[in-house]
mmCIF file of C-alpha atoms in Angstrom:
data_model
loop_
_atom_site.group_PDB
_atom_site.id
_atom_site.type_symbol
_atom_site.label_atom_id
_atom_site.label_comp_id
_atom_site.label_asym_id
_atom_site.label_seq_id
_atom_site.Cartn_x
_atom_site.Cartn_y
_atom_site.Cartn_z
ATOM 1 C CA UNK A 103 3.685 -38.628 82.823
ATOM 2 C CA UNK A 104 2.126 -39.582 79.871
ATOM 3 C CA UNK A 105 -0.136 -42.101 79.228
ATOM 4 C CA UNK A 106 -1.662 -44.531 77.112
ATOM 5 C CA UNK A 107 -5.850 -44.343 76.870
ATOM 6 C CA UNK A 108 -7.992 -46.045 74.979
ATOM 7 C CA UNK A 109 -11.469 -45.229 74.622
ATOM 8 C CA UNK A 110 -14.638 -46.600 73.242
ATOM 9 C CA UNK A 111 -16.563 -45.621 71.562
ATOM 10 C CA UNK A 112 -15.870 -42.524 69.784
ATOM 11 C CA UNK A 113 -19.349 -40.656 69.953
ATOM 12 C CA UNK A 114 -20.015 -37.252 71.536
ATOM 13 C CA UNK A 115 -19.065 -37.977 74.825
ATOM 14 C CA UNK A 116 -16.454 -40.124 74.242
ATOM 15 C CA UNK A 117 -14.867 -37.676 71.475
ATOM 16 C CA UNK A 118 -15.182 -34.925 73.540
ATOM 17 C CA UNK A 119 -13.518 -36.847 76.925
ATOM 18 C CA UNK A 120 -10.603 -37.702 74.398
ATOM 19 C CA UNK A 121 -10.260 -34.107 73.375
ATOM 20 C CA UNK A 122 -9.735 -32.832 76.968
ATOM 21 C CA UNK A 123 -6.987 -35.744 77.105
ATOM 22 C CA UNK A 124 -5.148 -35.434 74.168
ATOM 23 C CA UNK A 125 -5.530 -31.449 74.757
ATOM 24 C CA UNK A 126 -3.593 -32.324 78.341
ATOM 25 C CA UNK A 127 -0.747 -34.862 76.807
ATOM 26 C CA UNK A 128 -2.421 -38.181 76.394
ATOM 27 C CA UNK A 129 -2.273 -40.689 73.409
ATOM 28 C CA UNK A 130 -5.800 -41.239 72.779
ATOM 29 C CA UNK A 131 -7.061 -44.671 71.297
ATOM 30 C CA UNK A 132 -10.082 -45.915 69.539
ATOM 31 C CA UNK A 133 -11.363 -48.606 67.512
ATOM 32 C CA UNK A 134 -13.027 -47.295 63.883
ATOM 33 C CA UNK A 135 -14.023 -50.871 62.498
ATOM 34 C CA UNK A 136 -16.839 -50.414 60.757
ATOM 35 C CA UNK A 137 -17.470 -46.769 61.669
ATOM 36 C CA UNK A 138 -18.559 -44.822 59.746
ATOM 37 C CA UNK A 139 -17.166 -41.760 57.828
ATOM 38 C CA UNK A 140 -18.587 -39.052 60.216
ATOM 39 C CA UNK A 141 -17.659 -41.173 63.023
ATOM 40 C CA UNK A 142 -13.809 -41.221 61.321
ATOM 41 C CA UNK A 143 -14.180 -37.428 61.357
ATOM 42 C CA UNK A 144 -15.117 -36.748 64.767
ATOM 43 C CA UNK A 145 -12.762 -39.092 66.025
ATOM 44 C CA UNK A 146 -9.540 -37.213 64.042
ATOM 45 C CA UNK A 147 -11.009 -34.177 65.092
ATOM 46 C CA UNK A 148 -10.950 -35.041 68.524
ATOM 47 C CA UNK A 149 -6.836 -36.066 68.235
ATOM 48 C CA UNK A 150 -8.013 -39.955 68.340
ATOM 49 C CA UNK A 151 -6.128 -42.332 66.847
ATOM 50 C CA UNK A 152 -7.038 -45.506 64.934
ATOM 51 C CA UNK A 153 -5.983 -48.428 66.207
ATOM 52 C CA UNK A 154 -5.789 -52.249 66.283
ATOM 53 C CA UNK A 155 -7.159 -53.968 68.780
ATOM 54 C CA UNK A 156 -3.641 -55.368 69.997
ATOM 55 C CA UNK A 157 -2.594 -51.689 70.425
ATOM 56 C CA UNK A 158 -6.141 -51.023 72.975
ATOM 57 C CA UNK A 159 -5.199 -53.694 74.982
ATOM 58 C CA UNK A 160 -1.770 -52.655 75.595
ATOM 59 C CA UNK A 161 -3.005 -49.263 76.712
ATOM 60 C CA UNK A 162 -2.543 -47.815 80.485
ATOM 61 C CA UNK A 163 -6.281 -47.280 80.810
ATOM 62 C CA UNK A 164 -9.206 -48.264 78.858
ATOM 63 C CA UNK A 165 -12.449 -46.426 79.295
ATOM 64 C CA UNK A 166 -15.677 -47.240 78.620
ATOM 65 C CA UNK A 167 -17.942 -45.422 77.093
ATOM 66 C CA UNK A 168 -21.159 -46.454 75.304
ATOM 67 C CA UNK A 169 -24.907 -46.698 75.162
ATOM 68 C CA UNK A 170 -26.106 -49.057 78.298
ATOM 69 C CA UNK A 171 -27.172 -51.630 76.523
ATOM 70 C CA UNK A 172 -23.987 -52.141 75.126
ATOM 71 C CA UNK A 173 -21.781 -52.289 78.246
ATOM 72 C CA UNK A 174 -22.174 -56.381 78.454
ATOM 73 C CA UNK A 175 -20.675 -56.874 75.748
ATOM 74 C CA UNK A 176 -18.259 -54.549 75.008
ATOM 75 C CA UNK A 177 -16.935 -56.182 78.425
ATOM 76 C CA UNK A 178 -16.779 -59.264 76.882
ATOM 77 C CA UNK A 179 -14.558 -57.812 73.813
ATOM 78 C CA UNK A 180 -12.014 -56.295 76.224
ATOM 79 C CA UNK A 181 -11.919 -59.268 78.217
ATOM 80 C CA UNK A 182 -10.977 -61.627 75.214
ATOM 81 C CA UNK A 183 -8.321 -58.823 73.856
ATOM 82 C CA UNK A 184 -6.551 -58.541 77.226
ATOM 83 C CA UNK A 185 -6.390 -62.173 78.372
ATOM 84 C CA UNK A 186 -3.380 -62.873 77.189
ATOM 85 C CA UNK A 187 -1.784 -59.715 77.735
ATOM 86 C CA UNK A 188 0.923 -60.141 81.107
ATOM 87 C CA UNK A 189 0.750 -56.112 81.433
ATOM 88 C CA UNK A 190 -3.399 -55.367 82.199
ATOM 89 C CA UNK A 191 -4.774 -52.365 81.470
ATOM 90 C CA UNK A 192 -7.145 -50.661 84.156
ATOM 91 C CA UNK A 193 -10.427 -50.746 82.569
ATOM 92 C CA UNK A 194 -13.041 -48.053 83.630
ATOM 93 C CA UNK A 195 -16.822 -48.689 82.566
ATOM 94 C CA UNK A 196 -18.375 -45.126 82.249
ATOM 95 C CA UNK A 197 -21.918 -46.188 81.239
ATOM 96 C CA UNK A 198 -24.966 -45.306 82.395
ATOM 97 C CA UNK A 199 -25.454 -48.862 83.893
ATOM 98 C CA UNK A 200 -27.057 -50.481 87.562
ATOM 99 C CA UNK A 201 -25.218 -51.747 90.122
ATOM 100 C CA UNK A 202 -25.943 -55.756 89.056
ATOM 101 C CA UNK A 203 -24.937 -54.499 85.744
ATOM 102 C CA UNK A 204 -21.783 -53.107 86.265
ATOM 103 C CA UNK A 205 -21.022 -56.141 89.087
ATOM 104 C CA UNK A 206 -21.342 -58.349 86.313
ATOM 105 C CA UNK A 207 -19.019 -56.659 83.997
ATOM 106 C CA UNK A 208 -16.425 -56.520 86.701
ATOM 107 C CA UNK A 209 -16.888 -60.280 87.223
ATOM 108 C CA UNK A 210 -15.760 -60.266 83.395
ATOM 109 C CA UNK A 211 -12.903 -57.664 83.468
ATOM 110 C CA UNK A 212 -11.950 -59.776 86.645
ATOM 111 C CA UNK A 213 -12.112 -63.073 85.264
ATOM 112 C CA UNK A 214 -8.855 -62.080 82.927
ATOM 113 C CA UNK A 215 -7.161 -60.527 86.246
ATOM 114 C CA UNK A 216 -7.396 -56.773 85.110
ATOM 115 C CA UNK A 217 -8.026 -54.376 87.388
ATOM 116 C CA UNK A 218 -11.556 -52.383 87.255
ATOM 117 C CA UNK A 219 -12.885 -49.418 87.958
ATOM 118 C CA UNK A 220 -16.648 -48.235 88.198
ATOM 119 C CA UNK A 221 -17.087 -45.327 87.391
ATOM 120 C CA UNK A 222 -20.410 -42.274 86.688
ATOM 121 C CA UNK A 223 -20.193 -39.600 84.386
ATOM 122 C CA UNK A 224 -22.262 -36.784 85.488
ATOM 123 C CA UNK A 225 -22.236 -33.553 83.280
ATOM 124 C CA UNK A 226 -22.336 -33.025 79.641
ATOM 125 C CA UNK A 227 -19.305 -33.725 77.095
ATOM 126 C CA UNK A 228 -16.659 -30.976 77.625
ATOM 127 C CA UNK A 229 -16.107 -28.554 75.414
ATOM 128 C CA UNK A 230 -12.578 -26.597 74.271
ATOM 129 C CA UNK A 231 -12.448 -24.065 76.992
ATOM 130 C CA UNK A 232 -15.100 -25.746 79.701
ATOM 131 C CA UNK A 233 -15.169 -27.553 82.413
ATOM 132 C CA UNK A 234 -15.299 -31.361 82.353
ATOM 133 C CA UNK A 235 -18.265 -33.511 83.683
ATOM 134 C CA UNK A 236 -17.797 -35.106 86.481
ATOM 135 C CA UNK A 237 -16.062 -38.361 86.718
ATOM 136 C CA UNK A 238 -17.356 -40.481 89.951
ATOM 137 C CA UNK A 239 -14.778 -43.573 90.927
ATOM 138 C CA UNK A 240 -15.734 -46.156 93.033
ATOM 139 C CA UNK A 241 -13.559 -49.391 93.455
ATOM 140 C CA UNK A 242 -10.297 -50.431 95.206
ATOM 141 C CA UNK A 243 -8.809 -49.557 91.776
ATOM 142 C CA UNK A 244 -9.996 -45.877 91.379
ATOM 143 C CA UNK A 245 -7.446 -44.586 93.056
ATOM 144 C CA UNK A 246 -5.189 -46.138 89.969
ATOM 145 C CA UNK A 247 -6.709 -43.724 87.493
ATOM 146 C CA UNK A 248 -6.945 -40.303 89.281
ATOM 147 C CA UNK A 249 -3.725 -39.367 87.099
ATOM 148 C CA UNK A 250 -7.028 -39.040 84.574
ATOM 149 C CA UNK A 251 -7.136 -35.616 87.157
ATOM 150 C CA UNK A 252 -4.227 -34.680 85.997
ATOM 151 C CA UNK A 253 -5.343 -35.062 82.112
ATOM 152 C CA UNK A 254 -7.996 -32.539 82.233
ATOM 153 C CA UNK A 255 -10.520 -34.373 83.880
ATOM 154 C CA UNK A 256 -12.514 -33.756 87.125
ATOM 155 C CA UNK A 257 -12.279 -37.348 88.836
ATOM 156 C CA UNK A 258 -13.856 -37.730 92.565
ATOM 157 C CA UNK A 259 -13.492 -40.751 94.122
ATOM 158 C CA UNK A 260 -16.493 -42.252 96.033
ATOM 159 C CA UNK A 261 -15.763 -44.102 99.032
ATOM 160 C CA UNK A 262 -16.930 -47.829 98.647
ATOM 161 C CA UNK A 263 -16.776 -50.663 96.714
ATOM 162 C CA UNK A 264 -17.715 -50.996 92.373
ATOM 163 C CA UNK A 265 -21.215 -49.982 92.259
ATOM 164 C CA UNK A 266 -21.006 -47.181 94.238
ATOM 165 C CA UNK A 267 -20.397 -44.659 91.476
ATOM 166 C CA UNK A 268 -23.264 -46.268 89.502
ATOM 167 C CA UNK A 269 -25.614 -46.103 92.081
ATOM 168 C CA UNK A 270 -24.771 -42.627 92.525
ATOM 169 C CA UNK A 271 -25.411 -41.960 88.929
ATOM 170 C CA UNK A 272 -28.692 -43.862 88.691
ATOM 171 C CA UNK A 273 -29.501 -42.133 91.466
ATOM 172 C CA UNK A 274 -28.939 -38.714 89.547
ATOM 173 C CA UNK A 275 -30.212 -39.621 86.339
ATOM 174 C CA UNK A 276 -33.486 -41.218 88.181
ATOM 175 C CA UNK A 277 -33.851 -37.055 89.258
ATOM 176 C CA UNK A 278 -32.835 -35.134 86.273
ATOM 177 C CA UNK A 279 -34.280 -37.090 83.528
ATOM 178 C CA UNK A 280 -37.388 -38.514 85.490
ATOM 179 C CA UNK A 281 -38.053 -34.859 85.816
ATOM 180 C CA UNK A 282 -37.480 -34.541 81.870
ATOM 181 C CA UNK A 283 -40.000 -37.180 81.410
ATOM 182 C CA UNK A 284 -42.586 -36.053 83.735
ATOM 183 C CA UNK A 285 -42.506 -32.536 82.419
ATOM 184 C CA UNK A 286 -42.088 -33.711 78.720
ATOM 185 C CA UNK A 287 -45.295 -35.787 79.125
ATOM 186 C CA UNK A 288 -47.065 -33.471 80.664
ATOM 187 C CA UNK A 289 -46.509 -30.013 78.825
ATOM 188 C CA UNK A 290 -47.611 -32.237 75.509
ATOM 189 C CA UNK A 291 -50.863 -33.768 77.429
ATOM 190 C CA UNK A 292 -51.278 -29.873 77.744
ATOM 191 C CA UNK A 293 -50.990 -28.821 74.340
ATOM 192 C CA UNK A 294 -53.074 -30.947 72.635
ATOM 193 C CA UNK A 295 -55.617 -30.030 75.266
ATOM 194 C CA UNK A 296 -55.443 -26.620 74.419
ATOM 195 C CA UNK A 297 -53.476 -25.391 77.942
ATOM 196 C CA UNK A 298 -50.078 -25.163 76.538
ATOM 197 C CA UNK A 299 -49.764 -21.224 77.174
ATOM 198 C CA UNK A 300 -51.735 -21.422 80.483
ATOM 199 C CA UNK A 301 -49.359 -24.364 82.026
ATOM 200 C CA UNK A 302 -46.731 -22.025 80.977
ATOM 201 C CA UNK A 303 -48.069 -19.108 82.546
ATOM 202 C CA UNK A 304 -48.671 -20.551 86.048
ATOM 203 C CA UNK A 305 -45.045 -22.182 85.986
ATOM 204 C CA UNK A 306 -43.975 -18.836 85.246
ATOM 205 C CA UNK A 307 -45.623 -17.796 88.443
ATOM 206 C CA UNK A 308 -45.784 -20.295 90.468
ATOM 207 C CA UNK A 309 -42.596 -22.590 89.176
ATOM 208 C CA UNK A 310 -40.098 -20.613 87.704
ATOM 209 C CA UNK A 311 -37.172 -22.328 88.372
ATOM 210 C CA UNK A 312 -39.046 -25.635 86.815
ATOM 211 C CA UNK A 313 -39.875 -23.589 83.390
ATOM 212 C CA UNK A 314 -36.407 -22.524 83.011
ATOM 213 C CA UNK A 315 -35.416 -26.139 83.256
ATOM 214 C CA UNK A 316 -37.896 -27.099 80.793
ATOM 215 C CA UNK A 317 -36.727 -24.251 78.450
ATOM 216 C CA UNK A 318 -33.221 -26.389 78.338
ATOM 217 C CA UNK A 319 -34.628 -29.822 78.609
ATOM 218 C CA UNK A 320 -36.983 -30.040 76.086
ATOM 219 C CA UNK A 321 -35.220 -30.004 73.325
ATOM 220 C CA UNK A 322 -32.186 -30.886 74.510
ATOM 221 C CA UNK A 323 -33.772 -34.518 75.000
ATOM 222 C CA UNK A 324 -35.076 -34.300 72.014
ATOM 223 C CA UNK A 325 -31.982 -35.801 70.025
ATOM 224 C CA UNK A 326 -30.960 -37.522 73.344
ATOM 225 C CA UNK A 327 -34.100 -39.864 73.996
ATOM 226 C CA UNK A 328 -33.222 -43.040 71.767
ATOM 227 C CA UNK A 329 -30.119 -42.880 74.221
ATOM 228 C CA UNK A 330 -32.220 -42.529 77.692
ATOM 229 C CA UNK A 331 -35.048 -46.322 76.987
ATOM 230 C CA UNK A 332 -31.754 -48.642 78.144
ATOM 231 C CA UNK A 333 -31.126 -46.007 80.776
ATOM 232 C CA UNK A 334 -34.531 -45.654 81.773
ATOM 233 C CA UNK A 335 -34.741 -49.547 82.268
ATOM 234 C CA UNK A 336 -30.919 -50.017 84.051
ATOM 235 C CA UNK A 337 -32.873 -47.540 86.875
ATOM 236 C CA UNK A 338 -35.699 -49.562 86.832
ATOM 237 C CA UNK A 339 -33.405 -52.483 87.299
ATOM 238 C CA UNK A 340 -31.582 -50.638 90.134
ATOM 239 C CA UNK A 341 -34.831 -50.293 91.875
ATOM 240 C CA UNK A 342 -35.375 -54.136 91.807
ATOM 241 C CA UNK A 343 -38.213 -55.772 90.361
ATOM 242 C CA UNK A 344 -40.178 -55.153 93.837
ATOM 243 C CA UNK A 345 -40.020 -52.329 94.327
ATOM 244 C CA UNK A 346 -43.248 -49.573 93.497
ATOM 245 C CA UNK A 347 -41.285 -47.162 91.425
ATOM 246 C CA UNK A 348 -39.811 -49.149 88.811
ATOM 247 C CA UNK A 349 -42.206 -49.615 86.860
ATOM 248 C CA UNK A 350 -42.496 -45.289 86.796
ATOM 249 C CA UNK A 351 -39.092 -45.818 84.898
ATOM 250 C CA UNK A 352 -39.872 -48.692 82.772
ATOM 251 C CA UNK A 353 -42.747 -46.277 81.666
ATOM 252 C CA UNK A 354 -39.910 -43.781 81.328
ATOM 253 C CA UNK A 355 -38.143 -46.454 79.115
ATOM 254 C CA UNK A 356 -41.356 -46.604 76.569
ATOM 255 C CA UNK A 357 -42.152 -42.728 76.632
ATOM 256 C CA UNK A 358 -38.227 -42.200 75.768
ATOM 257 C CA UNK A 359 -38.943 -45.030 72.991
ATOM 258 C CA UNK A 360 -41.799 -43.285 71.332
ATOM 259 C CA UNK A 361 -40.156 -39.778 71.628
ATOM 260 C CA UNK A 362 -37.275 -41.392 69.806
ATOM 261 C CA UNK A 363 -39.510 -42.347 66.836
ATOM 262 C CA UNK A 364 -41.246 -39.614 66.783
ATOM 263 C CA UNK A 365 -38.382 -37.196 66.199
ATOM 264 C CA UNK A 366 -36.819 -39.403 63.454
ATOM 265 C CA UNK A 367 -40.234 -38.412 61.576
ATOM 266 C CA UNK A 368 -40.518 -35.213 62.565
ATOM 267 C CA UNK A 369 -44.000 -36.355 64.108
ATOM 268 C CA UNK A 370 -46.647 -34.787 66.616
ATOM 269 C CA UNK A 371 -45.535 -34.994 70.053
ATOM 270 C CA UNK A 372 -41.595 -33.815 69.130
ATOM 271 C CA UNK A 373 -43.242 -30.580 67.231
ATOM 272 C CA UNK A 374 -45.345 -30.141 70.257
ATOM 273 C CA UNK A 375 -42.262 -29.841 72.993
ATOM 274 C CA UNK A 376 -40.112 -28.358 70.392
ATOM 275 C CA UNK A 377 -43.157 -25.664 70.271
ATOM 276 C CA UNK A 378 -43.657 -25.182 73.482
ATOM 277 C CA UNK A 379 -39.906 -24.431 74.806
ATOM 278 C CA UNK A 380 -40.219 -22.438 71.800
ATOM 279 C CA UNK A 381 -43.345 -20.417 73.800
ATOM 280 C CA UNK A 382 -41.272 -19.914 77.004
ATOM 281 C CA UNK A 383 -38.680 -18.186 75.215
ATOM 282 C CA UNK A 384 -40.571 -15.398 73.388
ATOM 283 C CA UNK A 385 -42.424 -15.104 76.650
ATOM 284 C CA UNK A 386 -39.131 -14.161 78.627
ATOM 285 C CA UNK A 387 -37.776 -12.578 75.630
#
């Protein structure tokens, strides 16, 4: 059958999530007010369409999918488009967010009687001829969007109420890109104390499996870390303010925050892990 799906924003992951549906016989939705030109372009490139806001809200499913910090209120726009509408969309928040975070936006999506779905992506953006991340569904409406299955994408349902998926995901995330930020820190400590190619070489021995992982996530995060700081502090939030670790990812949240500067100036520490992935390449090699 096809469907209707709106989805916003269009940026890599949401581009490339709209590819994989328009690729499988979806209409694919966005909003491009006030985007910009290489925004327009990715989005056409992707088989998006432009459209009005009266055209989202009249779409079968709306998905959500946007830097944390900007899940609130993105909530809030959806809300006030499909209030009046007698036919509600299912709306699925896909954001990195913590379980009072997306509780609240369901109280939103609620509050105008359309049905909501939490959901986690896992994975990275698919690509034309890959498989797609993983799309985690948690809700009494999940089961309302698995037809997204049949679209292209790989949707498993968690058993349990909305926050379920994102607890699952800042679960993950807390593991995969804590590690990032523990090893990031410490292979730069490293270099500028001189031990760059002796940390590497007892990894090597000792850790191999954690070099090769550094050899991807290094600078892989590099470009990626102005996106992790509102992550970093919707885990900490997840944790609750009482508990010991979360303040481990609030620290995440300002390491993330000065990697991000430093890479738009090309500065020290960036160089450094850019250098040093560099290092465990040519070694292997």
């Amino acid at each position: 059958m096809s469907k209707t799906i709106a989805i916003l924003a269009p940026g890599a992951m949401g581009s490339a999530v709209a590819r994989r549906l328009s690729e499988n016989g979806a209409r694919v939705l966005t909003s491009l007010q006030g985007r910009s030109e290489a925004t327009r372009k990715r989005a056409a490139d992707a088989g998006m369409v432009g459209a009005e806001d009266d055209a989202i809200a009249d779409a079968d499913i709306i998905l959500s999918i946007v830097p944390p910090g900007e899940a609130v209120a993105l909530a809030e726009r959806l809300a006030a488009l499909i209030v009046r509408r007698e036919k509600k969309p299912v709306v699925v928040d896909c954001n990195a967010v913590n379980v009072d975070t997306v509780q609240r936006i369901e109280e939103i999506i609620g509050s105008v009687q359309a049905p909501f779905v939490d959901a986690g992506i896992i994975g990275f953006p698919p690509q034309p001829g890959g498989k797609s991340p993983a799309f985690y569904m948690s809700g009494e409406h999940a089961k309302d969007v698995v037809v997204l299955g049949d679209l292209g994408l790989d949707v498993r349902i968690v058993e349990g109420p909305v926050g379920a998926a994102s607890a699952l995901k800042m679960s993950y995330a807390g593991i995969v890109k804590g590690l990032a930020g523990i090893g990031s820190a410490m292979v730069i400590a490293a270099t500028k104390a001189g031990a760059a190619d002796a940390l590497r070489d007892e990894l090597a021995l000792s850790q191999p499996a954690i070099l090769a992982r550094l050899e991807v996530a290094l600078p892989d995060m590099i470009p990626k870390a102005y996106r992790w700081v509102a992550e970093m502090r919707e885990i900490s939030g997840f944790l609750g303010p009482d508990h010991p670790a979360s303040q481990i990812y609030e620290g995440f949240a300002r390491w993330f925050e000065h990697l991000a500067e430093d890479a738009k100036g090309e500065a020290v520490d960036a160089g450094l892990m850019k250098t040093f992935a560099a290092s465990i390449a040519r070694k292997k090699a």
